[in-house]
XYZ file of C-alpha atoms in Angstrom:
394
model
C -12.093 -30.821 11.814
C -14.109 -29.046 9.231
C -13.694 -25.904 11.542
C -10.118 -26.234 11.367
C -9.944 -26.882 7.756
C -12.027 -23.289 7.091
C -9.606 -21.536 9.301
C -6.681 -22.821 7.494
C -7.597 -22.089 4.097
C -9.338 -18.419 5.219
C -5.874 -17.595 7.560
C -3.717 -18.403 4.183
C -6.077 -16.372 2.376
C -5.651 -13.268 4.550
C -2.096 -14.000 4.734
C -1.277 -14.070 0.997
C -4.039 -12.059 -0.773
C -4.088 -9.692 1.994
C -7.850 -9.796 2.298
C -9.095 -10.516 5.972
C -10.742 -14.096 6.792
C -14.049 -14.095 7.380
C -14.134 -13.984 11.746
C -11.506 -11.224 11.121
C -8.734 -13.256 13.592
C -4.967 -12.875 12.145
C -3.872 -15.906 13.660
C -4.363 -19.324 12.161
C -5.787 -22.505 13.651
C -4.216 -25.953 12.207
C -4.933 -29.630 13.007
C -2.965 -30.825 15.914
C -0.745 -32.986 13.622
C -0.005 -32.623 9.960
C 0.143 -36.508 8.938
C -1.971 -38.917 7.335
C -2.476 -40.735 10.814
C -5.222 -38.584 11.530
C -8.502 -40.335 10.645
C -10.411 -38.828 8.199
C -14.386 -39.210 8.914
C -15.917 -37.108 6.431
C -15.038 -35.760 2.997
C -14.145 -32.568 4.400
C -11.485 -34.391 6.716
C -10.156 -35.926 3.907
C -10.095 -32.493 1.836
C -7.494 -31.328 4.884
C -5.403 -34.435 4.519
C -1.890 -33.215 4.495
C -1.303 -33.890 0.933
C -4.104 -32.293 -0.454
C -3.640 -29.238 1.605
C 0.325 -29.168 0.560
C -0.700 -29.722 -3.381
C -2.760 -26.554 -2.348
C -0.363 -24.309 -1.025
C 1.917 -25.524 -4.142
C -0.239 -23.712 -6.480
C 0.133 -20.530 -4.776
C 3.132 -17.953 -6.243
C 4.414 -16.743 -2.900
C 6.982 -18.753 -1.135
C 5.171 -20.395 1.837
C 6.785 -22.454 4.748
C 5.003 -24.215 7.870
C 7.175 -24.423 10.807
C 6.610 -26.711 13.524
C 6.366 -25.409 17.361
C 9.676 -27.430 17.738
C 11.150 -25.501 14.837
C 11.122 -28.741 12.738
C 10.017 -27.843 8.981
C 6.573 -29.153 7.944
C 6.143 -27.830 4.677
C 8.039 -26.109 2.079
C 5.995 -25.189 -1.286
C 7.427 -25.425 -4.965
C 7.478 -21.480 -4.964
C 9.734 -21.432 -1.869
C 12.065 -23.984 -3.750
C 12.120 -22.051 -7.347
C 12.775 -18.350 -5.014
C 15.370 -19.848 -2.734
C 16.849 -23.022 -3.491
C 16.703 -26.600 -1.392
C 16.209 -26.043 2.803
C 19.723 -26.590 4.222
C 17.946 -28.371 7.123
C 14.535 -29.765 8.301
C 15.722 -27.420 11.435
C 14.231 -23.662 9.958
C 16.958 -21.769 12.620
C 19.569 -23.417 10.352
C 17.900 -22.938 7.214
C 17.268 -19.171 7.805
C 20.163 -18.610 9.176
C 22.194 -20.403 5.788
C 19.999 -17.986 3.877
C 22.026 -14.823 5.306
C 19.036 -12.792 5.979
C 19.566 -9.408 5.844
C 17.971 -5.811 6.588
C 17.428 -3.350 3.691
C 20.276 -1.208 5.104
C 22.728 -4.554 5.092
C 22.528 -5.189 8.154
C 22.384 -8.883 9.370
C 19.516 -10.251 11.003
C 19.906 -11.826 14.347
C 17.790 -15.241 15.069
C 15.574 -13.119 17.400
C 14.612 -10.358 15.060
C 13.819 -13.131 12.326
C 9.817 -12.971 11.574
C 8.916 -16.872 11.741
C 10.989 -16.348 15.392
C 8.775 -13.653 16.226
C 5.615 -15.460 15.721
C 6.999 -18.412 17.167
C 8.317 -17.123 20.181
C 6.280 -14.122 20.731
C 2.981 -14.851 19.247
C 3.003 -11.475 16.862
C 2.272 -11.492 13.193
C 4.667 -9.551 11.002
C 3.220 -8.377 7.743
C 5.358 -7.511 4.592
C 9.049 -6.869 6.536
C 11.539 -6.228 3.647
C 14.429 -8.217 3.693
C 17.325 -9.854 1.508
C 18.019 -13.359 1.473
C 20.505 -15.903 -0.328
C 19.462 -18.285 -2.805
C 21.120 -21.955 -1.699
C 22.120 -23.105 -5.595
C 23.452 -19.585 -7.089
C 24.099 -17.530 -4.158
C 22.776 -14.864 -5.499
C 20.706 -12.142 -3.270
C 16.959 -12.278 -3.560
C 14.295 -9.478 -2.409
C 11.636 -10.067 -0.781
C 8.731 -9.101 1.552
C 8.548 -11.630 4.425
C 5.125 -12.372 6.405
C 4.872 -14.756 9.356
C 2.041 -15.198 11.631
C 1.733 -17.630 14.281
C -0.728 -20.661 13.832
C -2.751 -21.533 16.998
C -4.715 -24.961 17.787
C -8.548 -24.541 18.603
C -7.909 -24.336 22.375
C -5.003 -21.104 21.541
C -2.103 -23.680 22.003
C 0.750 -22.383 19.670
C 1.320 -25.101 17.156
C 3.472 -23.335 15.207
C 4.294 -20.388 12.174
C 3.797 -19.692 8.662
C 6.371 -17.828 6.754
C 5.502 -16.336 3.323
C 8.294 -15.123 1.103
C 7.219 -12.203 -1.454
C 9.542 -12.171 -4.757
C 10.178 -8.013 -4.175
C 12.157 -8.184 -7.325
C 9.506 -9.327 -9.291
C 6.977 -6.818 -8.229
C 9.432 -4.170 -8.949
C 10.439 -5.526 -12.373
C 6.294 -5.789 -13.273
C 6.076 -2.016 -11.952
C 8.734 -0.886 -13.890
C 7.239 -2.469 -17.090
C 3.748 -1.167 -16.106
C 5.352 2.295 -15.571
C 7.053 2.044 -19.052
C 3.997 0.918 -20.852
C 2.149 4.230 -19.376
C 4.744 6.325 -20.274
C 5.090 5.530 -23.743
C 1.090 5.377 -23.899
C 0.732 8.709 -22.015
C 3.509 9.994 -24.660
C 1.830 9.171 -27.506
C -1.426 10.790 -26.537
C -0.138 14.017 -25.052
C 1.761 15.126 -28.301
C -1.180 15.383 -30.423
C -3.145 16.963 -27.686
C -0.517 19.349 -27.217
C -0.269 20.006 -31.261
C -3.956 20.756 -30.659
C -3.523 23.347 -28.266
C -0.954 24.738 -30.335
C -3.290 25.070 -33.437
C -6.304 26.297 -31.042
C -3.702 29.145 -29.758
C -2.344 30.414 -32.990
C -5.760 30.686 -34.606
C -6.803 33.120 -31.610
C -3.442 35.082 -32.435
C -4.644 34.962 -35.939
C -8.090 36.399 -35.752
C -8.897 39.264 -38.009
C -8.866 42.556 -36.303
C -11.725 45.278 -36.919
C -14.119 42.823 -36.823
C -16.428 41.298 -34.005
C -14.493 38.213 -33.241
C -15.478 38.175 -29.451
C -17.532 34.993 -30.289
C -14.643 32.953 -32.266
C -12.633 33.806 -29.666
C -14.283 32.630 -26.841
C -15.421 29.459 -28.870
C -11.360 28.827 -29.245
C -10.539 29.593 -25.833
C -13.345 26.844 -24.202
C -11.607 24.429 -26.443
C -8.198 25.545 -25.371
C -9.545 25.050 -21.763
C -10.878 21.610 -22.606
C -8.002 20.299 -24.457
C -5.767 21.537 -21.465
C -8.459 19.951 -18.807
C -8.325 16.348 -21.174
C -4.150 16.545 -20.855
C -4.183 17.027 -17.043
C -6.716 14.073 -16.596
C -4.639 12.117 -18.715
C -1.099 12.674 -16.758
C -3.370 12.231 -13.317
C -5.079 9.150 -14.714
C -1.763 7.272 -15.850
C 0.081 8.637 -12.211
C -3.036 6.881 -10.704
C -2.647 3.675 -12.356
C 1.077 3.915 -11.723
C 0.634 4.461 -8.009
C -2.069 2.029 -7.500
C 0.214 -0.885 -8.564
C 3.225 -0.093 -7.047
C 4.202 -2.566 -4.282
C 4.281 -1.289 -0.793
C 7.754 -1.613 0.556
C 7.476 -0.535 3.955
C 10.016 0.887 6.477
C 9.904 2.648 10.232
C 8.939 6.047 9.765
C 9.295 8.585 12.533
C 6.057 10.543 11.274
C 7.503 14.054 12.657
C 11.069 13.177 10.994
C 9.026 12.052 7.817
C 6.615 15.444 7.734
C 9.381 17.613 8.097
C 11.162 16.140 5.290
C 8.042 16.167 2.779
C 7.365 19.967 4.034
C 10.654 20.741 2.898
C 9.623 19.999 -0.412
C 6.625 22.027 -0.441
C 7.137 25.563 -2.835
C 8.125 28.591 -0.359
C 4.443 29.991 -0.510
C 3.006 26.631 0.819
C 5.489 26.201 3.217
C 4.964 29.285 5.083
C 1.343 27.994 5.519
C 1.556 25.119 6.127
C 2.298 24.919 10.350
C 3.531 21.222 11.561
C 2.471 19.956 15.220
C 4.595 16.900 15.929
C 4.901 16.951 19.775
C 5.348 13.153 20.243
C 7.374 10.576 18.636
C 5.300 8.773 16.617
C 6.756 5.436 14.588
C 4.546 3.523 12.291
C 5.741 1.052 9.345
C 4.933 2.470 5.624
C 6.081 2.811 2.226
C 8.146 6.643 2.513
C 7.350 7.278 -1.136
C 3.757 6.441 -1.380
C 2.581 8.127 2.323
C 4.263 11.099 0.848
C 1.752 10.819 -2.272
C -0.937 10.722 0.248
C -0.112 13.428 2.200
C 0.750 15.513 -0.679
C -2.695 15.218 -1.977
C -4.126 16.257 1.597
C -2.203 19.104 1.595
C -2.937 19.932 -1.887
C -6.772 19.365 -1.326
C -6.463 22.130 1.986
C -4.536 24.406 -0.180
C -6.965 24.710 -2.993
C -10.276 24.276 -1.070
C -9.425 26.730 1.969
C -8.901 30.418 2.001
C -6.331 31.812 -0.199
C -4.288 33.032 2.853
C -5.652 30.201 5.212
C -3.317 28.213 7.631
C -2.878 24.272 6.863
C -2.166 22.423 9.815
C -0.655 19.040 9.790
C -0.476 17.077 13.230
C 0.935 14.026 14.348
C -0.830 11.717 17.375
C -0.706 8.331 18.843
C -4.305 6.722 19.333
C -4.210 3.212 20.801
C -2.253 0.865 18.363
C -2.241 3.686 15.115
C -0.094 6.392 14.487
C -2.203 9.322 12.869
C -1.879 12.433 10.393
C -4.674 14.861 10.555
C -4.772 17.370 8.138
C -6.984 20.547 8.415
C -7.955 23.700 6.428
C -9.459 26.927 7.640
C -12.428 26.588 4.661
C -16.078 25.770 4.536
C -15.824 22.210 5.176
C -17.646 19.623 3.177
C -21.233 18.909 3.108
C -22.624 15.680 4.711
C -24.041 14.825 1.538
C -20.427 14.617 0.046
C -18.651 13.239 3.182
C -18.244 9.597 1.559
C -18.496 10.889 -2.542
C -15.565 12.657 -2.426
C -13.154 9.528 -2.156
C -15.004 8.187 -5.454
C -12.849 8.459 -8.435
C -13.646 11.443 -10.757
C -15.751 13.630 -7.678
C -14.900 16.518 -6.807
C -15.585 18.530 -4.012
C -18.882 20.971 -3.904
C -17.035 24.329 -4.137
C -14.732 23.123 -6.720
C -15.201 26.145 -9.309
C -12.058 27.066 -11.322
C -9.783 24.660 -9.151
C -7.714 22.387 -11.376
C -7.967 18.871 -10.699
C -9.417 15.401 -11.981
C -10.820 14.098 -8.758
C -8.939 11.413 -8.260
C -6.275 12.293 -5.553
C -8.591 11.542 -2.415
C -9.552 8.628 -4.092
C -5.942 6.995 -4.815
C -5.206 8.456 -1.079
C -7.653 6.268 0.411
C -6.394 3.266 -1.349
C -2.927 3.906 -0.286
C -4.354 4.213 3.235
C -5.763 0.983 3.002
C -2.994 -0.917 1.092
C -0.668 0.208 4.312
C -3.425 -1.677 6.573
C -4.598 1.454 7.545
C -7.494 4.296 6.922
C -8.041 7.338 5.319
C -11.169 9.219 6.936
C -12.907 12.759 6.751
C -13.451 13.210 10.566
C -16.031 15.636 11.980
C -15.048 19.213 12.497
C -16.189 22.376 13.728
C -13.653 24.377 11.470
C -12.527 23.839 8.129
C -12.163 20.051 6.834
C -10.269 17.652 8.748
C -8.599 14.427 7.053
C -7.375 11.288 9.516
C -4.529 9.221 7.868
C -4.271 6.398 10.233
C -1.253 4.056 10.034
C -0.520 1.021 12.283
C 2.348 1.562 14.820
C 5.651 0.018 14.168
């Protein structure tokens, strides 16, 4: 029983907090029966009595439902009641369809498409799938991210599934509040900095003629450059903060079409340097806006550190269970000593030189990749620098 209890808690931790359990298994293990009839022979056995487990789950902020393999609802926490109202039936299928689940484009879900059904019948884990539901009492629409994983016993037998709904509306509202705060703070700091730059530039123009002012000119120019860098750094820090906290709203993306769309928004000079190689149709699940930030950062990095007229290759591939976006430049590459350092905040390449930047682009890009369940790596290359963004296939 102790091992099963550990699996329950670790599995819920993975599903709700997004961190992998100790044994890195995606599926949970539950006692064969959820109920007080099970004998509790140790203190740990008592801990996983269903009432205690229910109390623990009730404290969690996301809406959680545990479903038996026969389709009956075993447990529904307080957050589920507050988000969606009372369950329509003890049969999850009746309750699920009464909640009027819809795709982001408005199409209704069929029973076979529902995350809980896919977990119960197909044994697959569904992660952060956006959908719209209807509140049982108010009739109002509720936007959520739906996740579901199978529940298995120690022998691997299917016991049921757990379903988690995360309130997307609340996430977006918090994001809007953070965005508003960041804009206000940024404006209040940037205004005086811009004024300082104006005074410095005015002082440079008003230096007297006929005397040696080279030292004063150089000093003022350095001051102007440092203020300019501070303004850029402030803007990048605020942008990074907003993007780090933005909720991931995944959708199915065909990488070739997605990259063509991103490429169309580059300036003409950059468009002419970027060569797209998208021979295969590769579908992944990802947030279009956040993944565009990653691609733009990688291409911008190649533009800065590669030869001025060099080619930037952007390619797509499917390898195993992941889709890959690779970005390669024709530059000098990155020394082994810097291979991990470049992903740390405020760290810039060994050849940064006069290139503008705050050293946050690759740091943010790796974080966004990991929030998608993917990775951003610097791959070995005999030519230039090669970054690889891997994302789970849809």
